[in-house]
């Protein structure tokens, strides 16, 4: 029966198709590989002076079937300059420069110190730490478990800090195998809701003017 | 100690005097009553039809606290209510109301049914029963779609806006419509001195108010909603 080329072709296609999900599944990695990944991520983060990229954020709620999707641009410049800009379906800009936060919500601008707002301080630490990979070594607040698949290194961070656990139960980070930068970030809440942020059109170490970190 | 208590009582009494009645209204005697419901009762107030969801850019101000993010109001039931189950004074349907910050973390997630109001999840600092009761009044009145019980018609002097007063469930309610009666401008309600809710509807587009403001003057709460198109 396998002498029939058409049947052989379709059998091979079926086998490839059936094995694809297994290939794309996450496999745990050993302690030595985890340590090596942590060091590599740290090294890349240290050598990265700027990051600019697009992002798509999807909020998935347990009881509501629709996802809430927003899009925007992300800019990071060492030391401590960040622009997180939502473009769709609303306009919202967060700029962090040293410890000062400027928020432009539609046309309203607010400025405050990051230390004065504990919630914002925590969110800032989690988001920046995720992108820069520093959360991987934050053993006081997270228990890290390491996996790999064909395209990414996957790090699951289970929240240990009881205060943080109230709003975030787990963070999952996908590091691109090619450049060890974060390509996807998933924040899981205790109630089952989840926010996924995917980064694309990533540019590393390209010049970004300081003006980008000012609100017009 | 005694004087402090007296001040608190006086403050409560003053707050209790928060009037929800629209100003300069006179009884409209041209409209007759028919078993407690006026003939002009069928105004357009049903913004949340079954199985629909609406996304808003939202800001919540409570005294010095300022939160911004997105609010989702989803009506979970799919079948239109039948009159025997959802007579006057009820909130037909099941609503899920979620307020989250821009980054996606949930501030509160509420479930509202005809006879229950459940906090699914909530930031610890917001999870106070008094605040939840105030939010319940506001969201019940936001989603109210039926005529008022024992409705009394009024006309607002000068603007000629049509005003109706009556009961929406346990809430004494005033609704202000455009002179033609097809556009709802405000709904104000309260069941006790703590939960007065004043809701303004503005900037209508295709029959839906793009801007909605929910206020509780008693605690100085203001929630501003701007409808977003996904």
XYZ file of C-alpha atoms in Angstrom:
446
model
C 0.000 0.000 0.000
C 2.905 2.359 0.829
C 4.174 1.871 -2.700
C 1.442 4.218 -3.823
C 3.240 7.626 -3.960
C 0.106 9.603 -3.133
C -0.641 7.517 -0.033
C 3.024 7.713 1.003
C 2.986 11.495 0.589
C -0.221 11.972 2.607
C 0.962 9.510 5.282
C 4.169 11.502 5.722
C 2.179 14.749 5.812
C -0.125 13.297 8.468
C 2.823 12.086 10.567
C 4.522 15.517 10.303
C 1.299 17.316 11.143
C 0.585 15.009 14.093
C 4.090 15.448 15.483
C 4.070 19.237 15.109
C 2.295 20.032 18.409
C 4.744 17.780 20.262
C 7.659 19.632 18.623
C 6.261 22.993 19.643
C 5.553 21.861 23.232
C 7.738 23.104 26.033
C 10.285 20.636 27.410
C 11.942 21.160 30.789
C 15.678 21.873 30.696
C 18.313 20.766 33.186
C 19.956 22.931 35.849
C 23.168 23.510 33.864
C 21.226 24.722 30.802
C 19.034 26.929 33.023
C 22.126 28.527 34.554
C 23.627 29.040 31.121
C 20.382 30.659 29.900
C 20.312 32.993 32.907
C 23.903 34.072 32.256
C 23.304 34.555 28.538
C 20.161 36.668 29.177
C 22.073 38.762 31.722
C 24.953 39.242 29.292
C 22.633 40.310 26.445
C 20.762 42.694 28.783
C 24.094 44.214 29.891
C 25.183 44.763 26.297
C 21.837 46.222 25.225
C 21.856 50.003 25.341
C 18.538 50.576 23.590
C 15.489 48.557 22.573
C 12.666 49.744 20.363
C 9.815 47.521 19.258
C 6.098 47.223 18.570
C 3.832 45.353 20.923
C 0.420 43.732 20.851
C -1.271 43.240 24.203
C -4.151 40.820 24.646
C -6.185 40.583 27.819
C -8.038 37.314 28.144
C -10.741 37.106 30.771
C -11.945 33.798 32.149
C -15.668 34.487 31.790
C -15.662 36.723 28.733
C -14.881 35.134 25.414
C -13.643 38.277 23.684
C -10.030 39.353 24.046
C -9.214 42.987 24.610
C -6.459 43.873 22.208
C -4.314 46.982 22.330
C -1.263 47.925 20.295
C 1.611 50.279 20.726
C 5.317 51.000 20.754
C 8.011 50.387 23.347
C 11.316 52.216 23.754
C 14.009 51.556 26.344
C 17.264 53.442 26.755
C 19.886 52.895 29.388
C 19.986 54.025 32.099
C 16.357 54.058 33.309
C 14.532 55.638 30.366
C 11.372 53.968 29.144
C 8.508 54.926 26.865
C 5.492 52.590 26.812
C 2.997 53.997 24.320
C -0.470 52.644 23.541
C -1.739 53.721 20.131
C -4.855 51.564 19.677
C -7.704 51.522 20.642
C -6.768 54.409 22.948
C -3.905 56.823 23.373
C -1.894 56.426 26.572
C 1.793 57.062 27.164
C 3.885 56.083 30.177
C 7.347 57.640 30.344
C 9.768 56.706 33.068
C 12.919 58.766 33.317
C 15.067 57.877 36.279
C 12.465 57.761 39.068
C 10.013 60.195 37.508
C 6.877 58.976 35.798
C 4.925 61.024 33.289
C 1.585 59.698 32.105
C -0.270 61.196 29.179
C -3.826 59.881 29.210
C -5.482 61.237 26.063
C -4.597 64.942 26.564
C -4.177 64.916 30.329
C -0.616 64.822 31.664
C 0.243 63.606 35.183
C 3.665 63.505 36.769
C 4.730 61.728 39.921
C 7.607 59.909 41.521
C 7.742 56.160 40.985
C 8.566 55.642 44.689
C 5.321 57.377 45.725
C 3.059 54.828 44.043
C 3.675 51.311 45.344
C 1.455 49.636 42.744
C 3.199 51.442 39.901
C 6.594 50.713 41.423
C 5.772 46.996 41.426
C 4.346 46.998 37.888
C 7.393 48.915 36.676
C 9.729 46.446 38.364
C 7.876 43.444 36.919
C 7.601 44.764 33.347
C 11.146 46.129 33.176
C 12.531 43.092 34.994
C 10.750 40.810 32.539
C 12.079 42.608 29.491
C 15.601 42.947 30.875
C 15.593 39.424 32.292
C 16.457 40.492 35.836
C 13.373 38.734 37.237
C 15.044 35.408 36.443
C 17.404 35.955 39.347
C 14.822 37.443 41.712
C 14.626 34.383 43.953
C 13.045 36.356 46.788
C 9.856 37.035 44.805
C 9.732 34.309 42.143
C 10.445 30.617 41.694
C 11.779 30.126 38.168
C 11.220 26.983 36.087
C 12.944 26.668 32.718
C 11.705 25.091 29.480
C 12.568 25.119 25.809
C 10.836 24.615 22.488
C 11.905 24.901 18.868
C 11.836 28.714 18.801
C 12.149 29.910 22.397
C 13.485 29.477 25.868
C 10.511 29.651 28.204
C 10.775 30.748 31.825
C 7.851 30.305 34.184
C 8.056 32.576 37.213
C 5.729 31.549 40.034
C 5.079 34.383 42.447
C 6.300 33.806 45.998
C 5.739 37.287 47.456
C 2.282 37.121 49.152
C 1.479 40.779 48.415
C 2.349 40.440 44.722
C 0.533 37.101 44.567
C -2.777 38.904 45.136
C -2.560 40.456 41.687
C -0.088 38.210 39.810
C 0.156 34.474 40.291
C 2.589 33.699 37.474
C 4.664 35.375 34.778
C 5.806 33.439 31.725
C 8.602 34.832 29.575
C 9.569 33.655 26.088
C 13.167 34.416 25.113
C 14.017 34.298 21.431
C 16.575 31.533 20.764
C 18.323 33.765 18.223
C 19.060 36.838 20.326
C 18.002 35.955 23.913
C 15.606 38.919 24.093
C 12.006 38.650 25.318
C 9.580 38.030 22.478
C 6.509 37.359 24.596
C 5.356 38.011 28.133
C 2.353 36.479 29.861
C 0.978 37.718 33.192
C -1.483 35.383 34.916
C -3.808 36.627 37.620
C -5.127 34.516 40.523
C -8.677 34.575 39.094
C -7.542 33.015 35.812
C -7.379 36.202 33.744
C -4.278 36.572 31.645
C -2.489 39.371 29.779
C -0.190 38.462 26.887
C 2.216 40.964 25.388
C 4.008 40.024 22.165
C 6.949 42.087 20.970
C 7.799 42.439 17.281
C 9.954 44.529 14.912
C 12.611 44.574 17.627
C 15.610 46.849 17.133
C 18.533 46.566 19.522
C 21.198 49.198 20.099
C 19.832 51.603 17.497
C 20.088 55.288 18.476
C 16.989 56.677 20.243
C 16.893 60.435 20.867
C 16.330 61.603 24.456
C 13.329 63.592 23.145
C 11.497 60.274 22.832
C 11.350 60.225 26.628
C 9.580 63.568 26.890
C 5.840 64.165 26.564
C 4.901 66.612 23.814
C -15.500 62.744 72.026
C -19.135 63.845 72.256
C -18.520 66.839 70.029
C -16.760 64.603 67.484
C -19.799 62.340 67.412
C -22.096 65.350 66.987
C -19.980 66.632 64.102
C -20.125 63.191 62.453
C -23.915 63.075 62.844
C -24.286 66.587 61.422
C -21.971 65.684 58.529
C -24.072 62.585 57.845
C -27.294 64.586 57.938
C -25.863 67.163 55.545
C -24.662 64.398 53.241
C -28.068 62.773 53.490
C -29.534 65.904 52.044
C -27.743 65.293 48.713
C -30.614 65.914 46.360
C -30.916 63.740 43.308
C -33.961 65.597 42.009
C -33.287 67.587 38.829
C -33.650 71.321 39.314
C -36.546 73.497 38.137
C -39.068 70.800 37.339
C -42.830 71.146 37.375
C -45.429 68.411 37.237
C -46.587 67.676 33.676
C -50.331 67.403 34.002
C -50.833 66.832 30.282
C -49.597 63.251 30.676
C -52.145 60.892 32.166
C -51.363 57.824 34.235
C -52.376 54.324 33.328
C -52.107 51.921 36.245
C -49.101 53.710 37.628
C -47.208 53.861 34.350
C -47.437 56.904 32.120
C -48.266 56.487 28.466
C -44.897 57.973 27.523
C -42.897 55.442 29.484
C -41.194 53.664 26.596
C -38.047 55.780 26.444
C -34.795 54.535 24.974
C -32.615 53.426 27.891
C -31.642 49.908 26.867
C -27.945 50.311 26.046
C -26.902 46.791 26.999
C -28.744 44.198 24.956
C -28.232 40.445 25.583
C -24.857 38.902 24.699
C -23.196 42.224 23.934
C -20.122 43.757 25.476
C -18.902 47.316 25.560
C -15.365 48.533 26.123
C -14.675 51.906 27.718
C -11.599 53.944 28.530
C -12.221 54.657 32.178
C -10.994 56.861 34.987
C -12.058 56.400 38.587
C -11.527 59.222 41.075
C -12.285 58.699 44.732
C -11.187 61.735 46.688
C -7.392 61.951 46.159
C -7.100 58.531 44.468
C -7.005 58.424 40.690
C -7.149 55.188 38.704
C -7.198 54.853 34.943
C -7.723 51.899 32.661
C -10.364 50.017 30.727
C -13.855 49.000 31.784
C -15.690 46.127 30.132
C -19.431 45.742 30.609
C -20.604 42.434 29.231
C -24.163 41.183 29.329
C -23.736 37.435 29.695
C -27.272 36.201 29.057
C -28.198 35.439 25.474
C -31.968 35.186 25.539
C -34.150 38.276 25.713
C -36.058 38.294 29.009
C -39.727 37.377 28.958
C -42.128 39.709 30.755
C -43.283 37.320 33.520
C -39.684 36.825 34.708
C -38.545 40.390 34.400
C -41.393 42.580 35.379
C -40.921 46.163 36.479
C -38.378 46.834 39.153
C -35.926 44.148 38.116
C -32.601 44.031 36.334
C -32.998 41.353 33.696
C -29.822 39.681 32.621
C -26.447 38.827 34.046
C -23.669 41.376 33.756
C -19.928 41.032 34.166
C -18.146 44.314 34.872
C -14.348 44.345 34.782
C -12.114 47.351 35.452
C -8.424 46.879 34.689
C -5.414 49.114 34.274
C -3.943 49.760 30.811
C -1.347 47.028 31.281
C -4.160 44.547 31.874
C -4.130 43.904 35.625
C -7.627 43.699 37.077
C -8.726 46.342 39.603
C -12.128 44.719 40.077
C -14.230 42.030 38.450
C -17.914 42.064 39.403
C -20.894 39.901 38.560
C -24.340 41.482 38.739
C -27.541 39.457 38.548
C -31.155 40.407 39.220
C -30.872 39.560 42.893
C -27.148 39.419 43.597
C -23.951 41.426 43.281
C -20.773 39.365 43.594
C -17.164 40.523 43.806
C -15.217 37.979 41.737
C -11.887 39.668 42.359
C -10.768 43.054 43.599
C -7.611 44.939 44.530
C -7.343 44.850 48.309
C -7.379 48.649 48.652
C -10.659 48.893 46.698
C -12.387 45.911 48.266
C -14.506 47.788 50.837
C -18.140 46.827 51.221
C -19.297 50.478 51.296
C -17.561 51.191 47.975
C -18.929 47.990 46.439
C -22.484 48.984 47.448
C -21.982 52.392 45.834
C -20.634 50.757 42.658
C -23.609 48.367 42.681
C -26.083 51.275 42.700
C -24.202 52.962 39.867
C -23.955 49.854 37.694
C -27.573 48.849 38.370
C -28.749 52.250 37.241
C -26.352 52.240 34.272
C -27.939 49.005 33.042
C -31.535 49.818 33.999
C -33.754 49.395 30.970
C -37.345 49.221 32.108
C -39.962 51.842 32.874
C -40.111 53.232 36.394
C -42.735 52.020 38.819
C -45.304 54.639 39.883
C -43.891 56.978 37.302
C -44.667 60.671 37.639
C -44.076 63.002 34.672
C -42.421 66.411 34.929
C -41.189 69.096 32.550
C -37.954 70.977 33.195
C -38.525 74.727 33.027
C -36.550 76.490 30.328
C -35.022 73.427 28.641
C -38.398 71.666 28.236
C -36.601 68.406 28.985
C -38.906 65.546 29.885
C -38.337 64.340 33.443
C -39.725 61.166 35.010
C -39.577 60.136 38.622
C -40.450 56.747 40.082
C -38.952 53.596 41.504
C -36.315 51.442 39.786
C -36.332 48.446 42.068
C -35.564 49.817 45.541
C -34.094 53.036 44.148
C -35.970 56.329 44.031
C -35.067 57.479 40.530
C -35.227 60.545 38.329
C -34.600 60.335 34.588
C -34.111 63.386 32.367
C -34.746 63.018 28.632
C -34.487 65.394 25.685
C -37.693 67.339 24.881
C -38.483 64.782 22.163
C -38.023 61.983 24.718
C -35.674 59.866 22.604
C -32.382 60.702 24.346
C -31.564 60.020 27.978
C -29.422 62.776 29.523
C -29.233 61.806 33.187
C -30.382 59.180 35.663
C -30.166 59.949 39.356
C -31.087 57.436 42.027
C -30.688 56.549 45.655
C -31.978 53.992 48.112
C -30.370 55.554 51.193
C -28.240 58.544 52.159
C -24.988 56.748 51.295
C -25.648 55.608 47.737
C -26.868 58.536 45.644
C -25.875 57.872 42.043
C -25.936 60.503 39.335
C -25.234 59.207 35.827
C -24.831 61.521 32.829
C -25.040 60.255 29.264
C -23.572 62.389 26.463
C -22.173 62.440 22.930
C -24.565 59.879 21.462
C -23.435 57.934 18.410
C -25.802 55.466 16.764
C -28.062 55.505 19.801
C -25.295 54.792 22.329
C -23.789 57.401 24.670
C -20.055 57.647 23.952
C -19.407 59.528 27.196
C -20.886 58.388 30.501
C -20.134 59.856 33.931
C -21.102 57.997 37.110
C -20.935 59.994 40.327
C -21.543 59.504 44.009
C -21.538 62.932 45.690
C -21.588 61.363 49.167
C -18.051 59.963 48.980
C -16.876 62.157 46.093
C -16.558 59.304 43.603
C -16.485 59.965 39.886
C -16.095 57.399 37.157
C -15.738 58.696 33.611
C -16.281 56.304 30.712
C -15.496 56.870 27.037
C -16.642 54.182 24.657
C -13.902 52.574 22.590
C -14.265 50.768 19.311
C -12.069 47.636 19.107
